[in-house]
């Protein structure tokens, strides 16, 4: 077996030749640059033509280097998995312990790759980190990429601005801060003052991204297919396809501006939501100019408390806003990481949520939206039969039994109350059940999910992370989803039947479900409030008891005070 593995991963005979080609390409790139410089000193016209050729050669070489790094990293990970896990029993504790070690090593290699290649690799790493269905070692390691973007030099950014806006910056702005206030993997944001003294935030796309995207996506697809060829049970084509769809939408700033305005319209009656206004005169495919809004990052608990804002109330408001997007509007912000949501210390509730970065949105299919509302109704009531039926509609079949675990932290046979987690017995049973699952099951499950579902899983993963940092109990998220799933169904009662009797019967059944679920939720919420009140009374009682004991020990303390 060992001999076979060594021969399988043995470098081909022409590997040295390929390495020589790569070194030669480096020399050619350098020589070409020097040759152009020499020739341009005697013939300026030659320089204009050749500079374009040199840029294309350098860009192509840059793409080769980036792709080579990616191929080397993934190959290293494949070899690590292949060798480290060989000969181990799949269901043994030793296998799972070793698997966790390999996951962590592989995740660290991917992190280094993303940090070195930057651009779309950082974006891909962030995408993976937000998928809570991947091993924890990957999501926790790659999560650090959220704050790793390095801004471009202003000279390159200025060229994009002038080319897109058609005028020099001094003709358009009273002031323009060359130092970015935020930097991401595909763009950075600058603060400026218009001639009419309006403060604006200007999002500028980095140059050459479309060409770079084609090379990087092609490399990722190749690596995904190569991994699936070596390990048939490890299939990630679904992830590459979903990433390509989301990143393609994000590169169009005109579409982002339209998404922003549509979201503002959807929440026009909601006083807690703020969406920066778009300045269309200074907006193009690569430049987005919008109203400048200040605030604290949504997960900055220290700053929120200093401003007198309750983090749990922020978590509740955040979950309700995104629950309304999913269940009622069917138009979902697909990238709610902390940098894209600010908390401003103003508004009726003492704060408002500022929603930024509207590049990645998903318009849910109406049939899917209604089914997803029903699924949450079934999850709350633990209606296993209904969950199974909806699982068939979503195309996941037998894997629908894991929906309660994924979304509510309960097994499908759980007797625990909503938001109370699993009992020790349930945890033990689930652990035994999960041990029987293989990577093939995970791949099959993720491949079968519709694109709408993948977006929701990613969004939900990011929101769970934020609410956890805010210290909010899981019940805040569950109640928000439950409440808005009811609103989502009641807002549009669309019976599938044609006859008047069946139509009336369908409406009656929906109304009964709505009333039953609403009563259930209100009882759960009342219980939660009673528990909070009970804790408050207990806390006050302890304080009074402590004061009484202190007085008995030192009766003169009150007189002195």
XYZ file of C-alpha atoms in Angstrom:
561
model
C 0.000 0.000 0.000
C 2.810 2.386 0.969
C 4.611 1.647 -2.329
C 1.440 2.422 -4.291
C 0.958 5.707 -2.452
C 4.594 6.714 -3.060
C 4.263 5.964 -6.748
C 0.917 7.784 -6.919
C 2.359 11.004 -5.494
C 5.760 10.667 -7.196
C 6.607 13.688 -9.308
C 6.621 12.986 -13.048
C 9.896 12.724 -14.961
C 9.396 16.102 -16.612
C 8.899 17.922 -13.258
C 12.422 19.334 -13.402
C 11.782 20.503 -16.953
C 8.602 22.304 -15.847
C 10.500 23.938 -12.991
C 13.095 25.127 -15.503
C 10.300 26.600 -17.643
C 8.986 28.471 -14.602
C 12.448 29.882 -13.773
C 12.944 30.844 -17.432
C 9.575 32.632 -17.423
C 10.775 34.698 -14.476
C 13.917 35.644 -16.387
C 11.950 36.466 -19.529
C 9.618 38.761 -17.578
C 12.618 40.634 -16.150
C 14.521 40.735 -19.468
C 11.430 41.886 -21.349
C 11.018 44.787 -18.944
C 14.705 45.732 -19.328
C 14.567 45.382 -23.131
C 11.543 47.669 -23.359
C 13.247 50.262 -21.175
C 16.320 50.213 -23.442
C 14.325 50.324 -26.675
C 12.001 53.085 -25.476
C 14.969 55.391 -24.890
C 15.612 55.416 -28.645
C 12.050 54.890 -29.933
C 9.116 56.310 -27.832
C 6.472 54.807 -30.162
C 7.898 51.358 -29.525
C 7.509 51.915 -25.790
C 3.754 52.600 -26.032
C 3.118 49.341 -27.896
C 5.500 47.212 -25.870
C 4.389 48.389 -22.425
C 1.005 46.813 -23.059
C 2.689 43.535 -24.062
C 4.903 43.620 -20.982
C 1.910 44.208 -18.712
C 0.136 41.206 -20.253
C 3.239 39.034 -19.814
C 3.669 40.163 -16.204
C -0.030 39.628 -15.472
C 0.121 36.151 -17.007
C 3.237 35.289 -15.050
C 1.632 36.605 -11.856
C -1.321 34.298 -12.531
C 1.021 31.314 -13.019
C 2.774 32.004 -9.709
C -0.545 32.344 -7.828
C -1.899 29.151 -9.412
C 1.340 27.272 -8.654
C 1.082 28.222 -4.974
C -2.523 27.011 -4.874
C -1.687 23.697 -6.581
C 1.244 23.117 -4.211
C -0.896 23.883 -1.121
C -3.785 21.645 -2.114
C -1.397 18.855 -3.154
C 0.293 19.081 0.256
C -3.102 18.807 1.957
C -4.111 15.809 -0.160
C -0.849 13.999 0.654
C -1.281 14.836 4.353
C -4.793 13.341 4.457
C -3.744 10.320 2.407
C -0.727 9.404 4.528
C -1.873 10.504 8.002
C -5.159 8.557 7.940
C -4.012 5.378 6.216
C -4.615 2.157 8.099
C -6.875 3.722 10.744
C -10.330 2.327 11.520
C -12.921 4.848 10.330
C -15.026 4.682 13.506
C -12.113 4.666 15.962
C -11.272 7.493 18.363
C -7.721 7.481 17.001
C -9.065 8.193 13.495
C -11.115 11.201 14.655
C -8.214 12.541 16.726
C -5.812 12.255 13.792
C -8.417 13.691 11.406
C -8.755 16.796 13.593
C -4.963 17.259 13.515
C -4.892 17.007 9.705
C -7.840 19.411 9.416
C -5.941 21.985 11.485
C -2.666 21.619 9.538
C -4.518 21.843 6.218
C -6.504 24.879 7.361
C -3.274 26.662 8.351
C -1.789 25.941 4.910
C -4.925 27.363 3.259
C -4.748 30.437 5.499
C -1.141 31.052 4.431
C -2.130 30.607 0.761
C -4.977 33.119 1.070
C -2.772 35.657 2.863
C -0.038 35.325 0.214
C -2.224 35.291 -2.916
C -4.634 37.907 -1.507
C -7.591 39.102 -3.640
C -10.107 36.398 -4.474
C -8.269 33.833 -2.360
C -8.986 35.953 0.730
C -12.605 36.192 -0.400
C -12.739 32.422 -0.930
C -11.275 31.851 2.528
C -13.904 34.135 4.070
C -16.572 32.248 2.124
C -15.397 28.896 3.518
C -15.115 30.290 7.064
C -18.766 31.372 6.947
C -19.921 27.869 5.982
C -20.510 26.362 9.430
C -20.952 22.965 7.794
C -17.205 22.650 7.161
C -14.986 21.234 9.949
C -14.501 23.638 12.877
C -10.733 23.649 12.348
C -11.269 25.293 8.942
C -13.962 27.807 9.935
C -12.103 28.987 13.064
C -8.682 29.224 11.347
C -9.916 30.998 8.208
C -12.135 33.370 10.217
C -9.054 35.568 10.824
C -9.169 36.558 7.122
C -12.034 38.972 7.851
C -9.482 41.563 9.035
C -6.501 40.678 6.830
C -7.158 42.815 3.715
C -4.229 45.087 2.796
C -5.193 48.346 1.008
C -3.792 49.282 -2.405
C -1.464 52.221 -2.899
C -3.510 55.371 -3.545
C -1.881 55.962 -6.944
C -3.566 52.844 -8.390
C -6.878 53.711 -6.702
C -6.755 57.284 -8.025
C -6.325 56.007 -11.602
C -9.530 53.948 -11.218
C -11.385 56.979 -9.809
C -10.296 59.408 -12.556
C -10.949 56.868 -15.320
C -14.475 56.132 -14.011
C -15.569 59.631 -12.918
C -13.996 61.436 -15.870
C -12.614 64.333 -13.825
C -9.753 65.086 -11.509
C -10.578 64.602 -7.816
C -10.021 68.311 -7.050
C -12.820 69.189 -9.496
C -15.314 66.921 -7.723
C -14.417 67.083 -4.024
C -13.599 69.745 -1.458
C -11.442 67.159 0.290
C -10.487 63.535 -0.276
C -8.749 61.411 2.345
C -6.118 59.316 0.578
C -5.926 56.946 3.556
C -8.755 54.359 3.301
C -11.180 53.970 6.208
C -11.792 50.335 5.251
C -10.159 47.772 2.971
C -11.537 44.473 1.706
C -10.375 41.820 -0.739
C -11.825 43.482 -3.865
C -12.192 47.165 -2.929
C -11.354 49.857 -0.388
C -13.364 52.781 0.967
C -12.275 56.429 1.225
C -13.895 59.342 3.017
C -14.474 62.571 1.088
C -16.368 65.888 1.120
C -18.426 66.967 -1.893
C -18.525 70.555 -3.148
C -21.911 70.997 -1.424
C -20.301 69.946 1.907
C -21.936 66.497 2.008
C -19.760 63.785 3.547
C -19.543 60.658 1.404
C -17.911 57.238 1.494
C -16.419 56.154 -1.841
C -15.911 52.460 -2.541
C -13.258 51.891 -5.228
C -12.697 48.549 -6.938
C -9.113 47.381 -7.333
C -7.791 47.399 -10.925
C -7.607 44.232 -13.060
C -10.002 42.162 -10.941
C -12.094 40.650 -13.753
C -9.052 39.092 -15.464
C -7.700 37.940 -12.123
C -11.057 36.411 -11.201
C -11.112 34.251 -14.345
C -7.644 32.858 -13.609
C -8.336 32.265 -9.894
C -11.754 30.659 -10.408
C -10.327 28.396 -13.128
C -7.557 27.319 -10.742
C -10.038 26.683 -7.912
C -12.281 24.627 -10.207
C -9.296 22.600 -11.418
C -8.153 21.904 -7.857
C -11.681 20.958 -6.804
C -11.985 18.478 -9.683
C -8.491 17.091 -9.053
C -9.281 16.542 -5.359
C -12.551 14.788 -6.266
C -10.627 12.562 -8.699
C -8.168 11.511 -5.972
C -10.784 11.403 -3.189
C -14.183 10.682 -4.834
C -15.939 11.341 -1.511
C -14.426 14.865 -1.210
C -16.435 16.907 -3.718
C -16.375 20.697 -3.479
C -17.589 21.742 -6.930
C -20.788 23.047 -5.273
C -18.708 25.457 -3.178
C -16.677 26.751 -6.151
C -19.866 27.294 -8.196
C -21.594 29.155 -5.363
C -18.487 31.277 -4.737
C -18.209 32.164 -8.439
C -21.877 33.234 -8.554
C -21.562 35.447 -5.476
C -18.248 37.072 -6.469
C -19.455 37.828 -10.021
C -22.394 39.778 -8.587
C -20.137 41.599 -6.141
C -17.922 43.075 -8.892
C -20.828 45.074 -10.354
C -21.175 48.242 -8.239
C -24.198 49.432 -10.246
C -26.032 46.290 -9.141
C -24.827 46.834 -5.578
C -26.320 50.350 -5.620
C -29.646 48.935 -6.863
C -29.594 46.275 -4.120
C -28.971 49.029 -1.577
C -31.970 51.055 -2.731
C -34.238 48.014 -2.832
C -33.269 47.123 0.751
C -33.905 50.715 1.872
C -37.357 50.527 0.271
C -38.122 47.181 1.945
C -37.290 48.663 5.373
C -38.725 52.151 4.812
C -41.168 51.668 7.734
C -38.532 50.169 10.039
C -37.014 52.963 12.146
C -34.122 50.852 13.393
C -32.618 50.148 9.937
C -30.484 52.649 8.045
C -29.113 52.190 4.532
C -26.698 54.848 3.174
C -28.109 56.852 0.244
C -26.473 56.304 -3.150
C -25.013 59.239 -5.108
C -25.762 58.060 -8.642
C -23.837 60.899 -10.325
C -20.596 59.535 -8.886
C -21.370 55.803 -9.200
C -20.144 53.442 -11.928
C -19.415 49.708 -12.255
C -16.140 50.214 -10.352
C -16.884 53.218 -8.113
C -19.743 53.488 -5.609
C -20.396 56.790 -3.835
C -22.787 56.831 -0.907
C -23.744 58.772 2.195
C -21.131 58.540 4.938
C -22.474 56.823 8.084
C -20.552 56.317 11.311
C -21.038 53.765 14.076
C -19.495 50.887 16.008
C -18.879 47.451 14.497
C -21.824 45.296 15.470
C -19.688 42.828 17.451
C -17.655 45.491 19.305
C -19.203 44.746 22.707
C -16.888 47.104 24.599
C -17.795 50.136 22.462
C -21.503 49.290 22.622
C -21.465 49.147 26.423
C -19.492 52.411 26.630
C -22.198 54.036 24.487
C -24.894 52.673 26.832
C -26.233 50.224 24.246
C -27.387 46.780 25.384
C -25.610 44.103 23.216
C -28.503 41.629 23.639
C -30.980 44.212 22.310
C -28.674 44.752 19.327
C -28.602 40.979 18.722
C -32.410 40.800 18.882
C -32.812 43.714 16.435
C -30.190 42.244 14.083
C -31.856 38.832 13.993
C -35.284 40.335 13.361
C -33.966 42.448 10.464
C -32.384 39.461 8.731
C -35.326 37.183 9.546
C -37.587 39.709 7.786
C -35.257 39.664 4.767
C -35.374 35.868 4.524
C -38.961 34.998 5.425
C -40.908 38.061 4.267
C -38.967 39.959 1.578
C -37.206 36.961 0.030
C -34.294 39.332 -0.746
C -31.301 38.453 1.425
C -28.014 40.204 2.231
C -25.533 37.366 1.689
C -22.498 38.753 3.519
C -23.466 40.031 6.995
C -20.026 39.878 8.585
C -19.315 42.396 11.410
C -17.558 44.897 9.124
C -20.727 45.284 7.047
C -23.035 46.181 9.961
C -22.601 49.269 12.139
C -24.471 50.254 15.293
C -25.117 54.004 15.425
C -26.024 55.486 18.860
C -29.188 57.176 17.647
C -32.812 56.233 17.020
C -36.016 55.421 18.910
C -34.517 52.335 20.542
C -31.340 54.184 21.500
C -29.496 52.809 18.473
C -29.911 51.986 14.794
C -28.397 49.336 12.533
C -26.508 50.637 9.490
C -26.371 48.029 6.703
C -23.340 48.320 4.409
C -21.884 46.423 1.439
C -24.888 45.305 -0.610
C -22.874 43.512 -3.307
C -23.884 39.933 -2.470
C -27.661 39.479 -2.439
C -29.875 36.530 -3.168
C -33.449 36.794 -4.409
C -35.147 33.659 -3.135
C -37.470 31.660 -5.325
C -41.015 32.280 -4.044
C -41.761 28.572 -3.722
C -38.551 28.066 -1.769
C -39.359 31.020 0.515
C -42.743 29.575 1.439
C -41.288 26.081 1.960
C -38.557 27.546 4.150
C -41.197 29.326 6.260
C -43.028 26.026 6.681
C -39.785 24.262 7.556
C -39.212 26.619 10.468
C -42.768 26.069 11.644
C -42.068 22.334 11.586
C -38.712 22.806 13.353
C -40.339 24.742 16.200
C -43.081 22.170 16.682
C -40.686 19.281 15.893
C -43.064 17.932 13.271
C -40.768 15.178 11.959
C -43.196 14.118 9.221
C -43.425 17.652 7.841
C -39.636 18.066 8.036
C -39.200 14.888 5.999
C -41.713 16.046 3.346
C -39.967 19.413 3.029
C -36.589 17.649 2.905
C -37.816 15.781 -0.179
C -38.844 19.100 -1.765
C -35.414 20.564 -1.036
C -33.845 17.478 -2.594
C -31.917 16.263 0.473
C -34.019 13.159 1.214
C -32.885 11.235 4.307
C -30.518 14.016 5.388
C -33.492 16.215 6.335
C -33.421 14.519 9.764
C -30.382 16.706 10.518
C -32.205 20.008 9.894
C -33.215 20.311 13.583
C -29.566 19.816 14.637
C -28.261 22.363 12.112
C -30.798 25.077 12.861
C -32.126 24.610 16.400
C -29.550 22.441 18.172
C -32.079 19.657 18.800
C -32.300 16.178 17.320
C -35.385 15.220 15.341
C -36.559 13.015 18.227
C -35.722 15.563 20.920
C -37.946 16.191 23.921
C -36.032 19.345 24.919
C -37.722 22.746 24.908
C -36.912 25.212 22.128
C -33.545 26.860 22.752
C -32.619 24.523 25.629
C -30.207 22.395 23.606
C -29.830 18.625 23.862
C -29.826 16.348 26.866
C -26.720 14.247 27.573
C -28.517 11.181 26.224
C -29.409 12.969 22.990
C -25.811 14.173 22.588
C -24.523 10.634 23.067
C -27.005 9.200 20.530
C -26.207 11.930 17.998
C -22.470 11.347 18.397
C -22.928 7.639 17.633
C -25.116 8.471 14.628
C -22.685 11.029 13.229
C -19.819 8.550 13.550
C -21.576 6.350 11.011
C -21.640 9.199 8.474
C -18.848 9.499 5.937
C -17.470 12.394 3.893
C -19.533 11.025 1.015
C -22.681 11.826 3.026
C -21.551 15.426 3.592
C -20.710 15.883 -0.090
C -24.034 14.382 -1.182
C -25.958 16.589 1.272
C -24.278 19.844 0.173
C -24.502 18.993 -3.549
C -28.238 18.308 -3.288
C -29.108 21.623 -1.588
C -30.569 24.336 -3.840
C -28.494 27.520 -4.273
C -31.018 29.484 -2.167
C -30.405 27.145 0.749
C -26.619 27.511 0.525
C -26.949 31.304 0.756
C -29.168 31.006 3.827
C -26.773 28.551 5.511
C -23.870 30.953 5.008
C -25.853 33.985 6.194
C -27.151 32.096 9.209
C -23.618 30.996 10.111
C -22.375 34.597 10.128
C -25.351 35.789 12.194
C -24.888 33.003 14.766
C -21.263 34.063 15.167
C -22.230 37.722 15.744
C -25.009 36.975 18.250
C -22.634 34.671 20.114
C -20.044 37.478 20.408
C -22.797 39.803 21.640
C -23.516 37.310 24.423
C -27.127 36.759 23.363
C -28.792 33.406 24.142
C -29.674 31.113 21.242
C -33.340 31.749 21.963
C -33.045 35.296 20.541
C -32.244 33.872 17.100
C -34.816 31.073 17.285
C -37.664 33.378 18.331
C -36.840 35.856 15.554
C -36.871 33.116 12.902
C -40.024 31.568 14.314
C -41.881 34.888 14.460
C -40.989 35.956 10.906
C -41.672 32.530 9.441
C -45.255 33.091 10.623
C -45.315 36.548 9.039
C -43.889 35.081 5.838
C -46.718 32.569 5.551
C -49.533 34.883 6.644
C -48.426 37.591 4.206
C -49.123 35.371 1.230
C -51.683 32.579 1.473
C -51.375 30.818 -1.848
C -53.450 27.615 -1.931
C -52.408 25.015 -4.462
C -55.991 23.876 -5.076
C -58.383 25.214 -7.710
C -61.840 24.460 -6.323
C -63.622 26.907 -4.015
C -64.045 24.301 -1.236
C -60.402 23.226 -1.341
C -59.350 26.861 -1.532
C -61.327 27.694 1.624
C -60.054 24.530 3.371
C -56.441 25.434 2.527
C -56.895 28.949 3.914
C -58.489 27.533 7.070
C -55.601 25.063 7.629
C -53.043 27.836 7.142
C -54.924 30.092 9.564
C -55.051 27.313 12.185
C -51.298 26.692 11.804
C -50.653 30.403 12.120
C -52.726 30.754 15.318
C -51.267 27.591 16.885
C -47.674 28.615 16.174
C -48.274 32.167 17.337
C -49.733 30.960 20.662
C -46.817 28.572 21.079
C -44.287 31.338 20.452
C -46.038 33.750 22.777
C -45.981 31.150 25.543
C -42.263 30.512 24.944
C -41.547 34.258 24.927
C -43.633 34.750 28.101
C -41.692 31.946 29.781
C -38.448 33.618 28.704
C -39.586 36.981 30.115
C -40.709 35.327 33.359
C -37.319 33.676 33.659
C -35.599 37.042 33.098
C -37.851 38.625 35.730
C -37.135 35.728 38.097
C -33.395 36.236 37.650
C -33.830 39.989 38.243
C -35.766 39.400 41.488
C -33.222 36.796 42.609
C -30.373 39.218 41.929
C -32.092 42.004 43.940
C -32.859 39.583 46.769
C -29.200 38.539 46.940
C -28.144 42.195 47.060
C -30.609 42.907 49.887
C -29.498 39.788 51.758
C -25.842 40.761 51.397
C -26.616 44.296 52.690
C -28.532 42.863 55.676
C -25.706 40.493 56.597
C -23.197 43.314 56.252
C -25.328 45.493 58.592
C -25.609 42.726 61.190
C -21.849 42.289 61.193
C -21.157 46.022 61.292
C -24.285 47.881 62.582
C -22.461 51.239 62.679
C -21.725 51.254 58.949
C -25.067 52.928 58.122
C -24.537 55.650 60.719
C -21.060 56.415 59.362
C -22.388 56.566 55.821
